[in-house]
Amino acid sequence: MPESTVTETLAKVRVVLVRPKGSGNIGSVARAMKNTGLRELALVGGGRTESLSARSMAVHARDILDGARRFGTIREAVADCGLVVGTTCRKGLYRDHVELPREMARDMVAAVAGPDAPPAALLFGPEDHGLSNADLRHCQRLVTIPSHPEQPSLNLAQAVMVCLYEIYVAATLGAPREERLKRAPAEAVEALFDRMKDTLLKVGFLDPQNPEHILLALRRVLGRAGLEERDVKILSGLFRQVEWYAQGGWEVAEEKRWQGVKLR
Amino acid sequence: MPESTVTETLAKVRVVLVRPKGSGNIGSVARAMKNTGLRELALVGGGRTESLSARSMAVHARDILDGARRFGTIREAVADCGLVVGTTCRKGLYRDHVELPREMARDMVAAVAGPDAPPAALLFGPEDHGLSNADLRHCQRLVTIPSHPEQPSLNLAQAVMVCLYEIYVAATLGAPREERLKRAPAEAVEALFDRMKDTLLKVGFLDPQNPEHILLALRRVLGRAGLEERDVKILSGLFRQVEWYAQGGWEVAEEKRWQGVKLR
C-alpha cells in the first residue's frame, strides 16, 4: 500500500479500553498506539487520562490521551464500526473459535481498507478479569494472544502492543487486499439482535430467564460470517415476518391463502 | 514440536537487559518472559530487581527476578551463547541489514532447538538511547520492531513483549495447525436448509414462486460462517420452534401463558 493509504487505514482502527483500572496502563496504550500509527482511543466505563502516571507513560502520545472519547457502553463505543474484535485470555464457555492476533490483524486491515470502509474496533477488558461474557457479546470475533499456560495473562499495555504490532505489520508489510465483505455498521447488527431476541422470546425459543445463552451462539455464527447491509435487511425481515405471523397475522394469512384458492 | 521440547527450547532463550534504568520495566520484562515460557534473565551494568515497582510489575514472575544473573559486560553475559541478537530502533551506520522480529524469532528457535544446541541471547538497550554501537558489536544479527516514523521508539518492556511473543509463536505454532472449526457434515447442513425453507414458506417469508432466491442469501451467510454440529442443532431447533408456534402451538402457548398468570 502507498504510505498515505497506510496512514488512512491505520487511523480507522479504534482501540477500546473497557473499564481500565490503571491510568499508567492507559498512558502506555496511548504510546503503543502512536508507535503503530493509530489515533482513536475510546474509554468505556471510566479510565483516568489526566493523571501524572498516564501522561508520563504516554511520553509523546499525550495528544492521543487528550483526544480519547468516553462512552457509557460498548454498544455506543462501537456503533459506527464494521468489524468488532474482542481480546480474551481465558478459554471456556462462549470463548471457542478464538483466533491468533496475526489472523485478526490481517482481516482487520482488510476490513478498514478503502475509502468507504467503516472503522473497526479492538476491545480490551480490565486488567484483573478481562472482558466479561456480556462484553464479548458485542464482538463478532475473538482473539487470544498465545501465551505459556504457566502464566497466560499478559499486562494490558503489553497485550495491546502485541495486537497493534500485528496490525501495523499487516498494514505496512502485508499484501494489500480490500476485504470483499462490506460489513454493516455494528449498530445495525445490534438492532437485528434486539429484534431476534424479541421474536425468539415470543415464540418460546429462548429461555426468558437466560435469553443470552442461546442468543450468543447465534451471535457467534453470524459474527463469523460477517453481515453486509443486505444480510441484515433479509434477517430483520425474516424475524419481522415470523413475529407478524405469530401475532395473529397467522389468521390473516390463512384467510389470504384461502381467498387465493377461491379466486382461481 | 512436542510440549516438552518446546519447554526446553524456550528455556534456552536468554533475555539480556543492558544498563536498564527503570526497575518497573525490569519487572514487566520478567512478566513477559513468564508469559512466553522464558526463564533466563541477565542484567548487564546495573538494574534493580528488589524494588517494589519491579516486584509489583512482575506479578507472578518474581522467581525470574530472583534468578536474574548480573554481569559486568555483554561479553560475559553472552559467553556461552550461540546466536546473539541485538535490538535497535535507530537506523544508521552499522545498523543496516536489520531484520524483522518474525524472521529473527524463527531463526532463534531453530538455533536453540535440539539437546546439544547452545543457548541464544536477545539484547535490549537502555530506555533512553538503546544499544550503543559498542554494544552492537557483540551481536551477530540486528532486529528492529517495525513502527510508525512519527513515534518509532517503543517502551522497553513492550519491545521485549513483541520479540518474545514472536519467539513463542515460532516455537509453539511453527508447524501447520488444524482448522479450529469442526464443521458439521454437509448432509446435516442440507437438512437444516430443508427445514428453514419449509418454515419460511409457511410463515410467508419466502416467495413460493421462487423460494431459492432469498434462501440463497441465507445459505451464503451461514456458509461464510461455517456451521458446527451444535450450530446446526440450535438453528434447526429455532425453525422447529417457529413452525410449532405458527401451527397452532401459538394458541397453546397463549393458554399456557394465561394459566401461568392465573396460577400466581
XYZ file of N, CA, C and O in Angstrom, chain B residues 23-176:
616
model
N 13.217 0.218 37.236
C 13.068 -1.136 37.772
C 11.662 -1.685 37.489
O 11.478 -2.894 37.411
N 10.676 -0.789 37.291
C 9.357 -1.250 36.877
C 9.437 -1.984 35.544
O 8.800 -3.020 35.345
N 10.255 -1.442 34.638
C 10.450 -2.098 33.349
C 11.047 -3.495 33.508
O 10.674 -4.415 32.779
N 11.974 -3.649 34.442
C 12.593 -4.972 34.653
C 11.524 -5.959 35.116
O 11.475 -7.098 34.655
N 10.638 -5.481 36.005
C 9.531 -6.332 36.447
C 8.618 -6.723 35.290
O 8.226 -7.882 35.149
N 8.307 -5.740 34.430
C 7.445 -6.021 33.273
C 8.102 -7.003 32.306
O 7.417 -7.825 31.693
N 9.410 -6.883 32.164
C 10.134 -7.821 31.299
C 10.050 -9.231 31.879
O 9.812 -10.208 31.154
N 10.197 -9.337 33.202
C 10.100 -10.656 33.846
C 8.726 -11.273 33.594
O 8.607 -12.460 33.281
N 7.689 -10.446 33.702
C 6.340 -10.955 33.452
C 6.191 -11.429 32.008
O 5.625 -12.496 31.750
N 6.711 -10.623 31.068
C 6.630 -11.002 29.650
C 7.360 -12.325 29.409
O 6.923 -13.155 28.602
N 8.471 -12.524 30.128
C 9.220 -13.776 29.986
C 8.385 -14.954 30.475
O 8.315 -16.005 29.835
N 7.743 -14.762 31.614
C 6.906 -15.834 32.175
C 5.711 -16.113 31.250
O 5.309 -17.258 31.091
N 5.188 -15.063 30.644
C 4.070 -15.228 29.700
C 4.460 -16.089 28.499
O 3.589 -16.639 27.822
N 5.745 -16.134 28.205
C 6.183 -16.810 26.984
C 7.144 -17.960 27.256
O 7.853 -18.410 26.352
N 7.178 -18.410 28.507
C 7.942 -19.616 28.827
C 9.450 -19.445 28.916
O 10.180 -20.429 28.937
N 9.930 -18.195 28.986
C 11.371 -17.988 29.131
C 11.753 -17.948 30.604
O 10.918 -17.684 31.470
N 13.039 -18.228 30.912
C 13.460 -18.295 32.315
C 14.694 -17.454 32.624
O 14.855 -16.952 33.721
N 15.586 -17.327 31.635
C 16.903 -16.742 31.922
C 16.961 -15.248 31.664
O 16.981 -14.808 30.519
N 17.042 -14.494 32.733
C 17.190 -13.042 32.632
C 18.607 -12.652 33.050
O 19.079 -13.074 34.110
N 19.278 -11.873 32.205
C 20.624 -11.389 32.530
C 20.635 -9.870 32.536
O 20.005 -9.242 31.681
N 21.285 -9.300 33.536
C 21.378 -7.837 33.643
C 22.837 -7.428 33.497
O 23.704 -7.968 34.189
N 23.094 -6.489 32.610
C 24.460 -6.025 32.376
C 24.559 -4.562 32.804
O 23.770 -3.729 32.337
N 25.515 -4.256 33.701
C 25.740 -2.861 34.094
C 24.621 -2.273 34.918
O 24.238 -1.117 34.724
N 24.065 -3.045 35.833
C 23.074 -2.489 36.758
C 21.666 -2.998 36.532
O 21.438 -3.920 35.744
N 20.746 -2.377 37.262
C 19.341 -2.804 37.185
C 18.876 -3.348 38.520
O 19.454 -4.296 39.033
N 17.837 -2.710 39.088
C 17.360 -3.130 40.412
C 16.191 -4.097 40.283
O 15.211 -3.819 39.623
N 16.330 -5.233 40.945
C 15.265 -6.239 40.887
C 14.531 -6.366 42.216
O 13.539 -7.064 42.314
N 15.041 -5.682 43.263
C 14.447 -5.819 44.593
C 13.393 -4.751 44.873
O 12.679 -4.843 45.869
N 13.330 -3.733 44.017
C 12.449 -2.610 44.316
C 10.987 -3.030 44.256
O 10.619 -4.006 43.599
N 10.169 -2.236 44.938
C 8.737 -2.513 44.987
C 8.134 -2.498 43.583
O 7.315 -3.350 43.227
N 8.583 -1.530 42.745
C 7.946 -1.422 41.425
C 8.344 -2.598 40.532
O 7.528 -3.089 39.754
N 9.579 -3.071 40.669
C 9.991 -4.256 39.899
C 9.125 -5.447 40.295
O 8.588 -6.158 39.443
N 8.951 -5.634 41.572
C 8.234 -6.813 42.062
C 6.736 -6.723 41.781
O 6.085 -7.723 41.495
N 6.204 -5.479 41.844
C 4.764 -5.396 41.584
C 4.456 -5.559 40.090
O 3.440 -6.144 39.716
N 5.342 -5.073 39.219
C 5.109 -5.253 37.777
C 5.324 -6.720 37.364
O 4.746 -7.190 36.390
N 6.179 -7.420 38.106
C 6.472 -8.812 37.740
C 5.286 -9.730 38.023
O 5.143 -10.784 37.393
N 4.427 -9.342 38.980
C 3.283 -10.162 39.395
C 3.750 -11.579 39.737
O 4.434 -11.760 40.732
N 3.426 -12.564 38.903
C 3.764 -13.947 39.252
C 5.158 -14.355 38.753
O 5.485 -15.529 38.745
N 5.946 -13.396 38.299
C 7.252 -13.753 37.727
C 8.399 -13.330 38.637
O 9.502 -13.074 38.175
N 8.115 -13.285 39.945
C 9.180 -12.864 40.875
C 10.333 -13.850 40.906
O 11.462 -13.489 41.189
N 10.040 -15.142 40.624
C 11.126 -16.130 40.583
C 12.139 -15.782 39.495
O 13.333 -16.046 39.639
N 11.654 -15.178 38.401
C 12.582 -14.794 37.332
C 13.463 -13.635 37.795
O 14.671 -13.616 37.554
N 12.863 -12.676 38.519
C 13.668 -11.579 39.097
C 14.713 -12.139 40.060
O 15.876 -11.755 40.030
N 14.271 -13.062 40.928
C 15.183 -13.618 41.931
C 16.321 -14.387 41.281
O 17.428 -14.448 41.808
N 16.021 -15.017 40.135
C 17.048 -15.833 39.475
C 17.886 -15.049 38.478
O 18.775 -15.631 37.833
N 17.626 -13.732 38.336
C 18.376 -12.935 37.350
C 19.864 -12.953 37.674
O 20.257 -12.849 38.839
N 20.690 -13.087 36.625
C 22.135 -13.054 36.848
C 22.701 -11.716 36.407
O 22.235 -11.118 35.444
N 23.707 -11.256 37.154
C 24.303 -9.944 36.879
C 25.681 -10.109 36.270
O 26.463 -10.956 36.721
N 25.943 -9.290 35.250
C 27.238 -9.350 34.576
C 27.788 -7.940 34.434
O 27.028 -6.971 34.335
N 29.107 -7.853 34.391
C 29.743 -6.544 34.211
C 29.762 -6.135 32.745
O 29.724 -4.945 32.416
N 29.820 -7.116 31.843
C 29.929 -6.804 30.417
C 28.992 -7.703 29.601
O 28.629 -8.801 30.040
N 28.680 -7.229 28.409
C 27.870 -8.041 27.498
C 28.631 -9.313 27.148
O 28.065 -10.410 27.084
N 29.907 -9.171 26.949
C 30.732 -10.315 26.561
C 30.569 -11.486 27.527
O 30.424 -12.634 27.130
N 30.558 -11.152 28.815
C 30.380 -12.205 29.826
C 28.950 -12.755 29.797
O 28.722 -13.954 29.963
N 27.986 -11.857 29.603
C 26.580 -12.269 29.657
C 26.203 -13.227 28.536
O 25.281 -14.029 28.688
N 26.922 -13.150 27.416
C 26.555 -13.989 26.273
C 27.617 -15.035 25.958
O 27.560 -15.690 24.909
N 28.556 -15.205 26.877
C 29.728 -16.045 26.602
C 29.368 -17.448 26.101
O 30.006 -17.973 25.201
N 28.373 -18.071 26.679
C 28.038 -19.449 26.311
C 26.983 -19.548 25.216
O 26.519 -20.645 24.894
N 26.596 -18.431 24.650
C 25.504 -18.435 23.664
C 25.995 -18.689 22.246
O 27.118 -18.330 21.888
N 25.148 -19.306 21.460
C 25.410 -19.448 20.036
C 24.991 -18.167 19.331
O 25.803 -17.270 19.104
N 23.718 -18.052 19.045
C 23.207 -16.861 18.367
C 23.039 -15.699 19.361
O 22.466 -15.874 20.434
N 23.538 -14.523 18.980
C 23.364 -13.308 19.801
C 22.733 -12.225 18.920
O 23.312 -11.829 17.909
N 21.568 -11.772 19.315
C 20.812 -10.804 18.502
C 20.611 -9.523 19.300
O 20.240 -9.564 20.483
N 20.851 -8.400 18.662
C 20.629 -7.104 19.308
C 19.396 -6.420 18.737
O 19.088 -6.575 17.559
N 18.697 -5.662 19.593
C 17.529 -4.918 19.120
C 17.905 -3.447 18.972
O 18.637 -2.889 19.794
N 17.400 -2.826 17.919
C 17.691 -1.411 17.714
C 16.507 -0.761 17.030
O 15.827 -1.394 16.238
N 16.248 0.481 17.400
C 15.166 1.137 16.671
C 15.728 2.182 15.736
O 15.068 2.591 14.791
N 16.996 2.576 15.983
C 17.576 3.578 15.096
C 18.148 2.927 13.848
O 18.691 1.823 13.889
N 18.044 3.619 12.757
C 18.731 3.183 11.554
C 20.008 3.992 11.470
O 20.153 5.025 12.105
N 20.973 3.534 10.702
C 22.169 4.335 10.555
C 23.392 3.461 10.379
O 23.277 2.256 10.158
N 24.512 4.099 10.502
C 25.795 3.430 10.346
C 25.845 2.169 11.211
O 25.442 2.201 12.378
N 26.320 1.109 10.659
C 26.444 -0.184 11.359
C 25.082 -0.830 11.625
O 25.006 -1.836 12.295
N 24.019 -0.171 11.201
C 22.710 -0.691 11.574
C 21.876 -1.103 10.357
O 20.667 -1.187 10.437
N 22.555 -1.276 9.239
C 21.781 -1.774 8.116
C 21.621 -3.289 8.277
O 22.108 -3.873 9.242
N 20.951 -3.900 7.346
C 20.671 -5.340 7.438
C 19.892 -5.703 8.688
O 20.085 -6.769 9.241
N 19.073 -4.805 9.160
C 18.231 -5.196 10.283
C 17.122 -6.117 9.799
O 16.685 -6.052 8.656
N 16.695 -6.990 10.696
C 15.677 -7.967 10.361
C 14.384 -7.652 11.099
O 14.375 -6.900 12.068
N 13.329 -8.318 10.676
C 12.062 -8.206 11.375
C 12.025 -9.220 12.522
O 12.653 -10.276 12.439
N 11.274 -8.910 13.590
C 11.186 -9.848 14.728
C 10.753 -11.259 14.294
O 11.210 -12.241 14.855
N 9.884 -11.321 13.305
C 9.368 -12.630 12.894
C 10.458 -13.520 12.317
O 10.542 -14.707 12.626
N 11.319 -12.901 11.479
C 12.429 -13.663 10.882
C 13.412 -14.069 11.976
O 13.880 -15.210 12.035
N 13.708 -13.113 12.844
C 14.635 -13.371 13.940
C 14.130 -14.515 14.806
O 14.875 -15.430 15.174
N 12.830 -14.475 15.139
C 12.247 -15.470 16.044
C 12.374 -16.876 15.454
O 12.744 -17.824 16.136
N 12.055 -16.981 14.192
C 12.112 -18.286 13.516
C 13.543 -18.835 13.565
O 13.772 -19.989 13.904
N 14.514 -17.961 13.281
C 15.903 -18.414 13.274
C 16.416 -18.691 14.682
O 17.231 -19.584 14.894
N 15.930 -17.915 15.655
C 16.395 -18.132 17.021
C 15.876 -19.464 17.557
O 16.625 -20.211 18.197
N 14.621 -19.760 17.286
C 14.059 -21.040 17.728
C 14.816 -22.191 17.066
O 15.172 -23.180 17.720
N 15.109 -22.045 15.789
C 15.868 -23.085 15.086
C 17.263 -23.223 15.696
O 17.785 -24.334 15.848
N 17.846 -22.098 16.104
C 19.219 -22.109 16.625
C 19.328 -22.816 17.970
O 20.370 -23.386 18.295
N 18.291 -22.762 18.783
C 18.370 -23.379 20.117
C 17.702 -24.762 20.168
O 17.736 -25.433 21.201
N 17.077 -25.187 19.063
C 16.391 -26.482 19.066
C 17.406 -27.625 19.098
O 18.496 -27.523 18.549
N 17.036 -28.697 19.759
C 17.920 -29.863 19.856
C 18.721 -29.836 21.127
O 19.102 -28.763 21.607
N 18.979 -31.028 21.715
C 19.598 -31.090 23.040
C 21.020 -30.526 23.095
O 21.455 -30.064 24.151
N 21.738 -30.539 21.977
C 23.124 -30.095 22.019
C 23.303 -28.628 21.641
O 24.406 -28.095 21.722
N 22.220 -27.974 21.219
C 22.353 -26.591 20.765
C 22.629 -25.682 21.966
O 22.031 -25.840 23.033
N 23.526 -24.704 21.796
C 23.804 -23.757 22.892
C 22.647 -22.777 23.052
O 21.811 -22.658 22.161
N 22.582 -22.041 24.176
C 21.542 -21.022 24.327
C 21.737 -19.868 23.348
O 22.784 -19.770 22.704
N 20.730 -19.034 23.236
C 20.808 -17.833 22.388
C 20.458 -16.632 23.250
O 19.812 -16.773 24.288
N 20.921 -15.459 22.841
C 20.662 -14.246 23.634
C 20.013 -13.167 22.784
O 20.339 -13.003 21.613
N 19.094 -12.459 23.428
C 18.419 -11.335 22.782
C 18.665 -10.112 23.657
O 18.268 -10.087 24.833
N 19.353 -9.112 23.096
C 19.785 -7.946 23.873
C 18.884 -6.730 23.667
O 18.520 -6.414 22.526
N 18.611 -6.049 24.765
C 17.849 -4.798 24.721
C 18.647 -3.722 25.449
O 19.163 -3.969 26.547
N 18.700 -2.527 24.865
C 19.480 -1.441 25.457
C 18.679 -0.625 26.453
O 17.514 -0.917 26.729
N 19.318 0.418 27.015
C 18.649 1.281 27.987
C 17.471 2.029 27.344
O 17.450 2.272 26.137
N 16.510 2.421 28.187
C 15.264 3.038 27.743
C 15.476 4.282 26.870
O 14.717 4.516 25.925
N 16.485 5.107 27.213
C 16.597 6.391 26.515
C 17.298 6.307 25.166
O 16.861 6.908 24.195
N 18.385 5.523 25.087
C 19.143 5.551 23.839
C 19.321 4.199 23.161
O 19.903 4.121 22.082
N 18.859 3.144 23.780
C 19.019 1.827 23.161
C 20.461 1.349 23.193
O 21.314 1.962 23.858
N 20.734 0.287 22.483
C 22.087 -0.274 22.462
C 23.021 0.659 21.684
O 22.654 1.184 20.626
N 24.220 0.864 22.223
C 25.205 1.709 21.544
C 25.895 0.909 20.442
O 25.781 -0.318 20.383
N 26.637 1.609 19.605
C 27.392 0.890 18.576
C 28.364 -0.098 19.196
O 28.586 -1.179 18.663
N 28.941 0.273 20.345
C 29.870 -0.628 21.025
C 29.135 -1.887 21.497
O 29.652 -3.001 21.377
N 27.928 -1.708 22.015
C 27.123 -2.866 22.443
C 26.820 -3.778 21.257
O 26.872 -5.012 21.363
N 26.484 -3.153 20.127
C 26.041 -3.917 18.963
C 27.146 -4.782 18.363
O 26.863 -5.732 17.638
N 28.371 -4.450 18.680
C 29.489 -5.249 18.180
C 29.383 -6.700 18.609
O 29.872 -7.595 17.938
N 28.750 -6.934 19.762
C 28.637 -8.303 20.267
C 27.537 -9.090 19.574
O 27.380 -10.279 19.835
N 26.772 -8.398 18.764
C 25.604 -9.045 18.160
C 25.902 -9.513 16.749
O 26.471 -8.782 15.945
N 25.508 -10.746 16.479
C 25.687 -11.265 15.131
C 24.610 -10.738 14.202
O 24.828 -10.598 13.013
N 23.471 -10.493 14.770
C 22.374 -10.002 13.941
C 21.587 -8.936 14.681
O 21.600 -8.877 15.913
N 20.910 -8.079 13.908
C 20.128 -6.994 14.491
C 18.666 -7.115 14.090
O 18.355 -7.493 12.968
N 17.808 -6.773 15.040
C 16.384 -6.813 14.764
C 15.765 -5.458 15.116
O 16.199 -4.802 16.071
N 14.811 -5.026 14.298
C 14.074 -3.791 14.572
C 12.583 -4.082 14.511
O 12.115 -4.722 13.568
N 11.873 -3.630 15.510
C 10.419 -3.772 15.503
C 9.845 -2.692 14.590
O 10.127 -1.508 14.798
N 9.075 -3.083 13.575
C 8.510 -2.065 12.687
C 7.635 -1.098 13.491
O 6.861 -1.533 14.342
N 7.792 0.191 13.256
C 6.971 1.158 13.991
C 6.803 2.418 13.156
O 7.516 2.633 12.172
N 5.856 3.232 13.564
C 5.489 4.409 12.780
C 6.565 5.476 12.878
O 7.045 5.767 13.977
N 6.937 6.089 11.743
C 8.026 7.083 11.769
C 7.757 8.256 12.702
O 8.696 8.869 13.212
N 6.499 8.575 12.965
C 6.177 9.720 13.821
C 6.616 9.482 15.266
O 6.968 10.429 15.981
N 6.571 8.239 15.710
C 6.986 7.922 17.075
C 7.511 6.483 17.096
O 6.821 5.559 17.513
N 8.745 6.297 16.598
C 9.230 4.922 16.402
C 9.689 4.215 17.670
O 9.758 2.991 17.693
N 9.954 4.948 18.744
C 10.572 4.320 19.907
C 9.547 3.678 20.846
O 8.683 4.346 21.414
N 9.680 2.350 21.021
C 8.764 1.623 21.894
C 9.254 1.643 23.333
O 10.456 1.724 23.597
N 8.316 1.546 24.258
C 8.646 1.293 25.656
C 9.442 -0.009 25.730
O 9.154 -0.967 25.007
N 10.469 -0.045 26.606
C 11.360 -1.208 26.690
C 10.588 -2.512 26.907
O 10.775 -3.492 26.180
N 9.716 -2.528 27.912
C 9.021 -3.777 28.231
C 8.079 -4.202 27.105
O 7.870 -5.389 26.867
N 7.533 -3.207 26.394
C 6.646 -3.537 25.275
C 7.446 -4.085 24.098
O 7.001 -5.005 23.409
N 8.650 -3.542 23.900
C 9.517 -4.058 22.836
C 9.910 -5.505 23.142
O 9.899 -6.372 22.259
N 10.232 -5.767 24.410
C 10.573 -7.138 24.814
C 9.373 -8.053 24.547
O 9.510 -9.140 23.983
N 8.188 -7.578 24.922
C 6.978 -8.400 24.750
C 6.780 -8.793 23.296
O 6.480 -9.949 22.993
N 6.948 -7.838 22.388
C 6.742 -8.138 20.959
C 7.730 -9.213 20.486
O 7.338 -10.179 19.827
N 8.999 -9.072 20.868
C 10.004 -10.055 20.433
C 9.730 -11.428 21.037
O 9.822 -12.454 20.348
N 9.372 -11.463 22.328
C 9.144 -12.761 22.975
C 7.865 -13.407 22.447
O 7.785 -14.629 22.331
N 6.885 -12.580 22.133
C 5.657 -13.100 21.508
C 6.003 -13.804 20.201
O 5.549 -14.923 19.938
N 6.851 -13.184 19.388
C 7.224 -13.808 18.116
C 7.994 -15.115 18.350
O 7.805 -16.090 17.629
N 8.841 -15.117 19.359
C 9.606 -16.337 19.670
C 8.652 -17.433 20.144
O 8.747 -18.595 19.724
N 7.705 -17.070 20.979
C 6.749 -18.057 21.492
C 5.896 -18.631 20.354
O 5.678 -19.841 20.274
N 5.453 -17.741 19.467
C 4.658 -18.201 18.321
C 5.491 -19.126 17.437
O 5.024 -20.183 17.000
N 6.736 -18.745 17.185
C 7.593 -19.568 16.325
C 7.826 -20.939 16.950
O 7.870 -21.956 16.256
N 7.957 -20.987 18.288
C 8.249 -22.264 18.963
C 7.008 -23.148 19.066
O 7.112 -24.372 19.001
N 5.847 -22.530 19.230
C 4.662 -23.341 19.510
C 3.789 -23.561 18.292
O 3.112 -24.578 18.188
N 3.750 -22.607 17.379
C 2.794 -22.713 16.274
C 3.483 -22.851 14.934
O 2.836 -22.820 13.899
N 4.779 -22.999 14.957
C 5.525 -23.086 13.703
C 4.974 -24.140 12.770
O 4.890 -23.938 11.564
N 4.555 -25.283 13.320
C 4.051 -26.373 12.490
C 2.656 -26.023 11.982
O 1.943 -25.260 12.618
N 2.281 -26.574 10.840
C 0.927 -26.324 10.337
C -0.105 -26.763 11.363
O 0.077 -27.766 12.047
